[in-house]
CSV table of C-alpha atoms in Angstrom, one decimal:
chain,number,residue,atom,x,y,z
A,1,UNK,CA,11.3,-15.5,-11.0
A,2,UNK,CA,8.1,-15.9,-8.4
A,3,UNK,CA,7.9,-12.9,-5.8
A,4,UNK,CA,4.6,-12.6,-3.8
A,5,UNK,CA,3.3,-9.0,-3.4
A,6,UNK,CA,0.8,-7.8,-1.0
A,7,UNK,CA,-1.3,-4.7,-0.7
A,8,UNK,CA,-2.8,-3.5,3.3
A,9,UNK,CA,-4.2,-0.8,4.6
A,10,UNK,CA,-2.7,-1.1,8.3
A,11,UNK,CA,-5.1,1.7,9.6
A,12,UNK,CA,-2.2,2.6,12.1
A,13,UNK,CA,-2.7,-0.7,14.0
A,14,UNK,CA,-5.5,0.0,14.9
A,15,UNK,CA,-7.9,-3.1,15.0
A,16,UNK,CA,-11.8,-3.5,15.6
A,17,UNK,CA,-11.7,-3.8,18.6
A,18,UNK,CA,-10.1,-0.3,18.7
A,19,UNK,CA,-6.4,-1.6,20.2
A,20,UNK,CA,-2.9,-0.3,18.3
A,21,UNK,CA,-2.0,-4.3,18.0
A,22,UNK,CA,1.3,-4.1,15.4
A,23,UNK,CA,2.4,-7.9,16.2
A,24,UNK,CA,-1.4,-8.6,14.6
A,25,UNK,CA,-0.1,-7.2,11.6
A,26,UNK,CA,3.3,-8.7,11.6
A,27,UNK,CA,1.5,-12.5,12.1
A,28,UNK,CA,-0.2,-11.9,9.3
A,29,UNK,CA,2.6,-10.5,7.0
A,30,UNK,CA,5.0,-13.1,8.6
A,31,UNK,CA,2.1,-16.0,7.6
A,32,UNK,CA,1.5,-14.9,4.1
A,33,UNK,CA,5.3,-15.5,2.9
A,34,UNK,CA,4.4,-12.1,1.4
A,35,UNK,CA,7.9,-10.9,-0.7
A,36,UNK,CA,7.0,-7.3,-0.7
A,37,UNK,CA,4.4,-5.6,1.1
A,38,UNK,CA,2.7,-2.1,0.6
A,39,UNK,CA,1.2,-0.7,3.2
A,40,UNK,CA,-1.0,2.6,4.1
A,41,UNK,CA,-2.2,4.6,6.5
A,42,UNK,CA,1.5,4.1,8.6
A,43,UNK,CA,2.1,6.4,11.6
A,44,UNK,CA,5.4,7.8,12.7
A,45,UNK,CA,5.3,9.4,15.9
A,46,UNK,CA,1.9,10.9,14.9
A,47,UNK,CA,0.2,11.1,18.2
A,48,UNK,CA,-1.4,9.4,21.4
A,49,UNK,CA,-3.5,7.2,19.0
A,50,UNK,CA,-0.5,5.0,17.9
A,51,UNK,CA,1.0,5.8,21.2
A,52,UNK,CA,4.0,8.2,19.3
A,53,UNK,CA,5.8,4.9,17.8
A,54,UNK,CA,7.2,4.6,14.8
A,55,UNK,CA,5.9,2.1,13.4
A,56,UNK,CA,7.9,1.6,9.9
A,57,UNK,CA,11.0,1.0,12.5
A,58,UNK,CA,8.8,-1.6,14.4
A,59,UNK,CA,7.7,-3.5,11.5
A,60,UNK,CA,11.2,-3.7,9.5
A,61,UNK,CA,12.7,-5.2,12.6
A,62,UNK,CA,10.2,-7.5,13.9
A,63,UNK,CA,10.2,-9.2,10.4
A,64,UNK,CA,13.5,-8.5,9.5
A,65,UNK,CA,12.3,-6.7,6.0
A,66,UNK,CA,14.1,-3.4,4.4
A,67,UNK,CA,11.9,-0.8,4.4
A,68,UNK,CA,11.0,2.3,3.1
A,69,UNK,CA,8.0,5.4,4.3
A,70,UNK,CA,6.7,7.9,2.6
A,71,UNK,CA,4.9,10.8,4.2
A,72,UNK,CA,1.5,12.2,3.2
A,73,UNK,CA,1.2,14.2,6.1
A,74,UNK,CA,3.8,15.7,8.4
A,75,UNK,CA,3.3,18.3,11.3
A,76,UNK,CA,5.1,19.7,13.9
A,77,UNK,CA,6.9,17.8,16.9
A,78,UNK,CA,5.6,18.1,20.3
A,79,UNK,CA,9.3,17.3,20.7
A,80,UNK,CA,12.4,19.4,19.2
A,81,UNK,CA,13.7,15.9,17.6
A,82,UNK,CA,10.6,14.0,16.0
A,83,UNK,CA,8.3,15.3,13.1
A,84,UNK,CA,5.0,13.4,13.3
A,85,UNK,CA,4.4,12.1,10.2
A,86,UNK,CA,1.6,9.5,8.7
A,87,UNK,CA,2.0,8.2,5.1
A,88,UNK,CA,2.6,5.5,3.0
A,89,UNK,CA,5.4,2.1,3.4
A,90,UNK,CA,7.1,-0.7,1.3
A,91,UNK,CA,8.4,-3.7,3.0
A,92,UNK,CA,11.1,-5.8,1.1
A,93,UNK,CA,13.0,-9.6,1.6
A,94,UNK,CA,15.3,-7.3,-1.4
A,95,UNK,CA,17.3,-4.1,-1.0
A,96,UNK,CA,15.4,-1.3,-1.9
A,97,UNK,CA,17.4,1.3,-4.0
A,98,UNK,CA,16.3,5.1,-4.7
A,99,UNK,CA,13.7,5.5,-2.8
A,100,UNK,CA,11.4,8.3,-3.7
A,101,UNK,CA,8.1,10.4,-2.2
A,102,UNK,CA,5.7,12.4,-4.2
A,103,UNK,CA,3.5,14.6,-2.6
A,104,UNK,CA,0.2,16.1,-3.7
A,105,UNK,CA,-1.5,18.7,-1.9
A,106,UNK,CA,-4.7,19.6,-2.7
A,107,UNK,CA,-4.3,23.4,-3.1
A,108,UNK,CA,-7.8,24.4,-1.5
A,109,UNK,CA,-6.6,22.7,1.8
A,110,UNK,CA,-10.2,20.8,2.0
A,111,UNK,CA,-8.5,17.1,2.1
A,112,UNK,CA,-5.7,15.3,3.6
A,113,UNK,CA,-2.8,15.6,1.5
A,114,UNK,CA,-1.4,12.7,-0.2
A,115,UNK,CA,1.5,10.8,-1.5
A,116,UNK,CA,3.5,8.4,-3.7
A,117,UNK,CA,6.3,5.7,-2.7
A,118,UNK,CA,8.8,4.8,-5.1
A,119,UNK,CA,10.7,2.1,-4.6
A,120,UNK,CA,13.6,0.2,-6.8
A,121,UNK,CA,14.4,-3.2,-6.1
A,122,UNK,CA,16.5,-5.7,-7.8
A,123,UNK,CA,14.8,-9.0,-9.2
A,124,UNK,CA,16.7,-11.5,-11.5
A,125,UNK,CA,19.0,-9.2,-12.3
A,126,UNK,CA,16.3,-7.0,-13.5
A,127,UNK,CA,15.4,-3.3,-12.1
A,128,UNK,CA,11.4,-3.3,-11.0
A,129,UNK,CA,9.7,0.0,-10.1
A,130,UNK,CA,7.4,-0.4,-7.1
A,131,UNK,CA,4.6,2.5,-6.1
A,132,UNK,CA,3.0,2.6,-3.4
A,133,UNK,CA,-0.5,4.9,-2.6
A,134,UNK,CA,-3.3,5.8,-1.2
A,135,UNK,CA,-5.6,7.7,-3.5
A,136,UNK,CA,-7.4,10.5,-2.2
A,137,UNK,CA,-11.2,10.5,-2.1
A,138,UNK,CA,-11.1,13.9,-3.9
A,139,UNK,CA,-12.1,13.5,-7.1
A,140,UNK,CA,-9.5,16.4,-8.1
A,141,UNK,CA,-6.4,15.0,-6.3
A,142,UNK,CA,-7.3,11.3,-7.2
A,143,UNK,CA,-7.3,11.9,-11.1
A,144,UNK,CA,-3.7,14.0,-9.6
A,145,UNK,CA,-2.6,10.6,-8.4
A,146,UNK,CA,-3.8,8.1,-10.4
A,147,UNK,CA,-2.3,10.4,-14.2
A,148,UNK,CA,1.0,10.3,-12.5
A,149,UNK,CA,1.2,6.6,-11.9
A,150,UNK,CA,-0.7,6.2,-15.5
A,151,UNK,CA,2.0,8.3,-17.6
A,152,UNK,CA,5.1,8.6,-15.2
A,153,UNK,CA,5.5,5.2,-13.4
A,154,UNK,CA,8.7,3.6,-14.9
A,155,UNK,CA,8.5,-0.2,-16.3
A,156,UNK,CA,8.4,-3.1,-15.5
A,157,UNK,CA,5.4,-1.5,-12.5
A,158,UNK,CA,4.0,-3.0,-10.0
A,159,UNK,CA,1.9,-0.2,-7.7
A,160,UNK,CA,-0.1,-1.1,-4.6
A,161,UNK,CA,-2.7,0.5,-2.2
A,162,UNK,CA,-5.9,1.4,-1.6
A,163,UNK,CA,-7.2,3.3,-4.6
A,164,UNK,CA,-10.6,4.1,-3.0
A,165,UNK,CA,-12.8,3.4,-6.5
A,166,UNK,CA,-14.7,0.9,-7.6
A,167,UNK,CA,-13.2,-1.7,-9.8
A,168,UNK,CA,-14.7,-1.3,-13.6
A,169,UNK,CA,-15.5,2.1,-12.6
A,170,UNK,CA,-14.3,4.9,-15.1
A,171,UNK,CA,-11.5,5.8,-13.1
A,172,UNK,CA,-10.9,1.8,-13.0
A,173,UNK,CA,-11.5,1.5,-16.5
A,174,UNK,CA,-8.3,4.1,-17.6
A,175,UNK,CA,-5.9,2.5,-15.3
A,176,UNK,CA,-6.7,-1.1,-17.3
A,177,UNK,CA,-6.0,0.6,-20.6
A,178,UNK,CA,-2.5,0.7,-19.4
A,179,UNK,CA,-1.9,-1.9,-16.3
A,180,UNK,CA,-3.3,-5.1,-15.6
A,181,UNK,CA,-5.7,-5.8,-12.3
A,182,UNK,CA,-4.1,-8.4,-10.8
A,183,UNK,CA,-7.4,-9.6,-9.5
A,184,UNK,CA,-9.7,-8.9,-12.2
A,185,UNK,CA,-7.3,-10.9,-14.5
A,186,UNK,CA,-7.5,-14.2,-13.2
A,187,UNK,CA,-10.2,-14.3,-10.1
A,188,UNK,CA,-14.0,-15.3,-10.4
A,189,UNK,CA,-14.8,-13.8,-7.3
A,190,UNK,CA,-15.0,-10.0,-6.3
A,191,UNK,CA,-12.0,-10.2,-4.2
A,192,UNK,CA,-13.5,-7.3,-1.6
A,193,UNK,CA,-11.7,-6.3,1.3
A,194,UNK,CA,-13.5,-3.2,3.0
A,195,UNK,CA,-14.6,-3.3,5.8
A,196,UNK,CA,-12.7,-6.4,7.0
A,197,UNK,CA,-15.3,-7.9,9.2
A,198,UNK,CA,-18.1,-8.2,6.6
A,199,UNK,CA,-16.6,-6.9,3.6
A,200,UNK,CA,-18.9,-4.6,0.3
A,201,UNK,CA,-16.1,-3.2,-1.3
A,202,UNK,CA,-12.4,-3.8,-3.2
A,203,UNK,CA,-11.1,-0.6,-2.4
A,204,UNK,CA,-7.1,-2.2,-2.6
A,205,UNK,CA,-5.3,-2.7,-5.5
A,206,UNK,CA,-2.5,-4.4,-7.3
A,207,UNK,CA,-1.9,-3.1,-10.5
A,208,UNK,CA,1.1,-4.3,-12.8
A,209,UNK,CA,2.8,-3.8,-16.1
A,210,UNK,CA,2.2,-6.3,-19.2
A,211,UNK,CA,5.9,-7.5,-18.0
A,212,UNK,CA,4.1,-9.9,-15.7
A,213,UNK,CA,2.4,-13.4,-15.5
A,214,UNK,CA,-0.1,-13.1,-12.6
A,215,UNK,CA,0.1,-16.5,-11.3
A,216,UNK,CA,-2.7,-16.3,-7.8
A,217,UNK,CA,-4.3,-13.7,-6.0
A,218,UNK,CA,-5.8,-14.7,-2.7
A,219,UNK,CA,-7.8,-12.4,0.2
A,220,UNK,CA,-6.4,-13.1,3.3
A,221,UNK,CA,-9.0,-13.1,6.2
A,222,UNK,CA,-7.2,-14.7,9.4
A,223,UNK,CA,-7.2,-12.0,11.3
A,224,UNK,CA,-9.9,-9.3,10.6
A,225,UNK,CA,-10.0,-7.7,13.4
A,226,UNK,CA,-6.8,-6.4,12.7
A,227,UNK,CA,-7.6,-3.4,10.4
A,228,UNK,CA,-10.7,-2.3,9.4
A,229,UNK,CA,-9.4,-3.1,5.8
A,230,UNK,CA,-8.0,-6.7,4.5
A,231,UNK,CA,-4.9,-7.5,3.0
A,232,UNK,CA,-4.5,-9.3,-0.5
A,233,UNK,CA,-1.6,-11.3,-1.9
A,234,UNK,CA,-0.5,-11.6,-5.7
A,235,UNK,CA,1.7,-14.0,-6.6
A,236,UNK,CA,3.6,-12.7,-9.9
A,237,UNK,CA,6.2,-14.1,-12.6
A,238,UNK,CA,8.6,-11.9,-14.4
C-alpha cells in the first residue's frame, strides 16, 4: 500500500504577508494529494492573531479529512466555554483511532511548553503509529522529546514536524540510528524548507520505521507566502 505523508508548519495561518489565510493552506494540502498531514503551530481560539477560530475544525471540514489536535499550550478563556489552546494536528483520508497528547513542560518555565500527537490509523489491515511534534529549541526539553519518540514510539512509526536541528547534526545523527530520514534516504538535494521565501534550513522532518519503502519526497513551493515554513511530501510503501 502507497499513502503520501506530509509534514507543515502552518504558523497559525499566518502568511508573509502577515494575513491569517487558512484556504492558502487547504489549496495546498488539497493540491498535494497529501494522505496524511502533520501540522504545527495550530491555534484553537488562541487570540485576536488567528481571529479566536479554531482552526483544526476549519481545516477537517474544508477538506473533508479526520482529524486530531494536540495542545502544547492552553490558557484561560476570555470566555466561560472556550480554552485557548495552540499545539500540534494530524489530518487523515483514514479513521484515526486512540488518539493521544503528551505534554512536556520545561520545569524552569523559561520555554513554551511542548507536546506529542499520537495518532492510530488503519492501513492494509495493519495498525500504523503516527507522532506528531514540534521540538522545542531547549536543548533540555528537545533531548525530552526527541528520547520519547526514540525509545517509546510504537512500530511500524512514522513521526512528523518540525524538529528544529540540523540534519546530520548529533541530535540528527541518534534519531538515524533508529528511524530512517525520509529525505536523506533517497534525495540529492538538501530538501530545506525554512524560511519559505528564500529557504537556509531543513528544520521539518519525516522520520519512519525500517517497516517502510520511501518511494519520493518532494518540497512543495507553490505558495510560499503561506507560512513562513514549507511543507514536504513523502510518498511511502508498507
Amino acid at each position: 500500500m502507497h499513502i503520501k505523508v506530509m509534514t507543515y508548519n502552518i504558523h497559525h495561518g499566518k502568511g508573509l504577508d502577515k494575513k491569517v489565510n487558512l484556504d492558502r493552506i487547504c489549496k495546498i494540502i488539497a493540491d498535494s494529494n497529501a494522505d496524511i498531514i502533520g501540522l504545527n503551530e495550530v491555534d484553537r481560539y488562541f487570540s485576536e492573531r488567528s481571529h479566536f477560530q479554531d482552526q483544526m475544525e476549519y481545516l477537517t471540514k474544508e477538506l473533508k479529512y479526520y482529524g486530531a489536535f494536540s495542545p502544547a499550550l492552553s490558557l484561560q478563556p476570555r470566555s466561560k466555554y472556550l480554552t485557548r489552546q495552540y499545539g500540534n494536528g494530524i489530518l487523515s483520508r483514514f479513521p484515526i483511532y486512540t488518539p493521544k497528547s503528551y505534554l512536556f513542560n520545561h520545569r524552569l518555565c523559561m520555554t513554551e511548553d511542548r507536546s506529542i500527537l499520537e495518532a492510530t490509523i488503519s492501513l492494509d489491515n495493519k495498525w500504523v503509529h503516527f507522532y506528531v511534534t514540534h521540538l522545542s529549541l531547549n536543548p533540555s526539553l528537545h533531548r525530552q522529546q526527541s528520547d520519547f519518540l526514540i525509545t517509546k514510539a510504537k512500530r511500524p512509526t512514522v513521526i512528523i514536524g518540525d524538529w528544529n536541528m540540523k540534519a546530520h547534526s548529533k541530535r540528527w545523527k541518534r534519531v538515524v540510528k533508529v528511524y530512517n530520514d525520509v529525505w536523506d534516504s533517497i534525495a540529492n538535494q538538501d530538501g530545506l524548507t525554512y524560511p519559505s521565501k528564500n529557504p537556509r534550513k531543513r528544520l521539518d522532518y519525516i522520520f519512519v520505521s525500517r517497516d517502510f519503502t520511501i518511494l519520493d519526497v518532494q518540497v512543495n513551493d507553490s505558495i510560499p507566502i503561506a507560512s513562513d515554513h514549507l511543507p514536504f511530501v513523502s510518498t511511502l510503501s508498507i
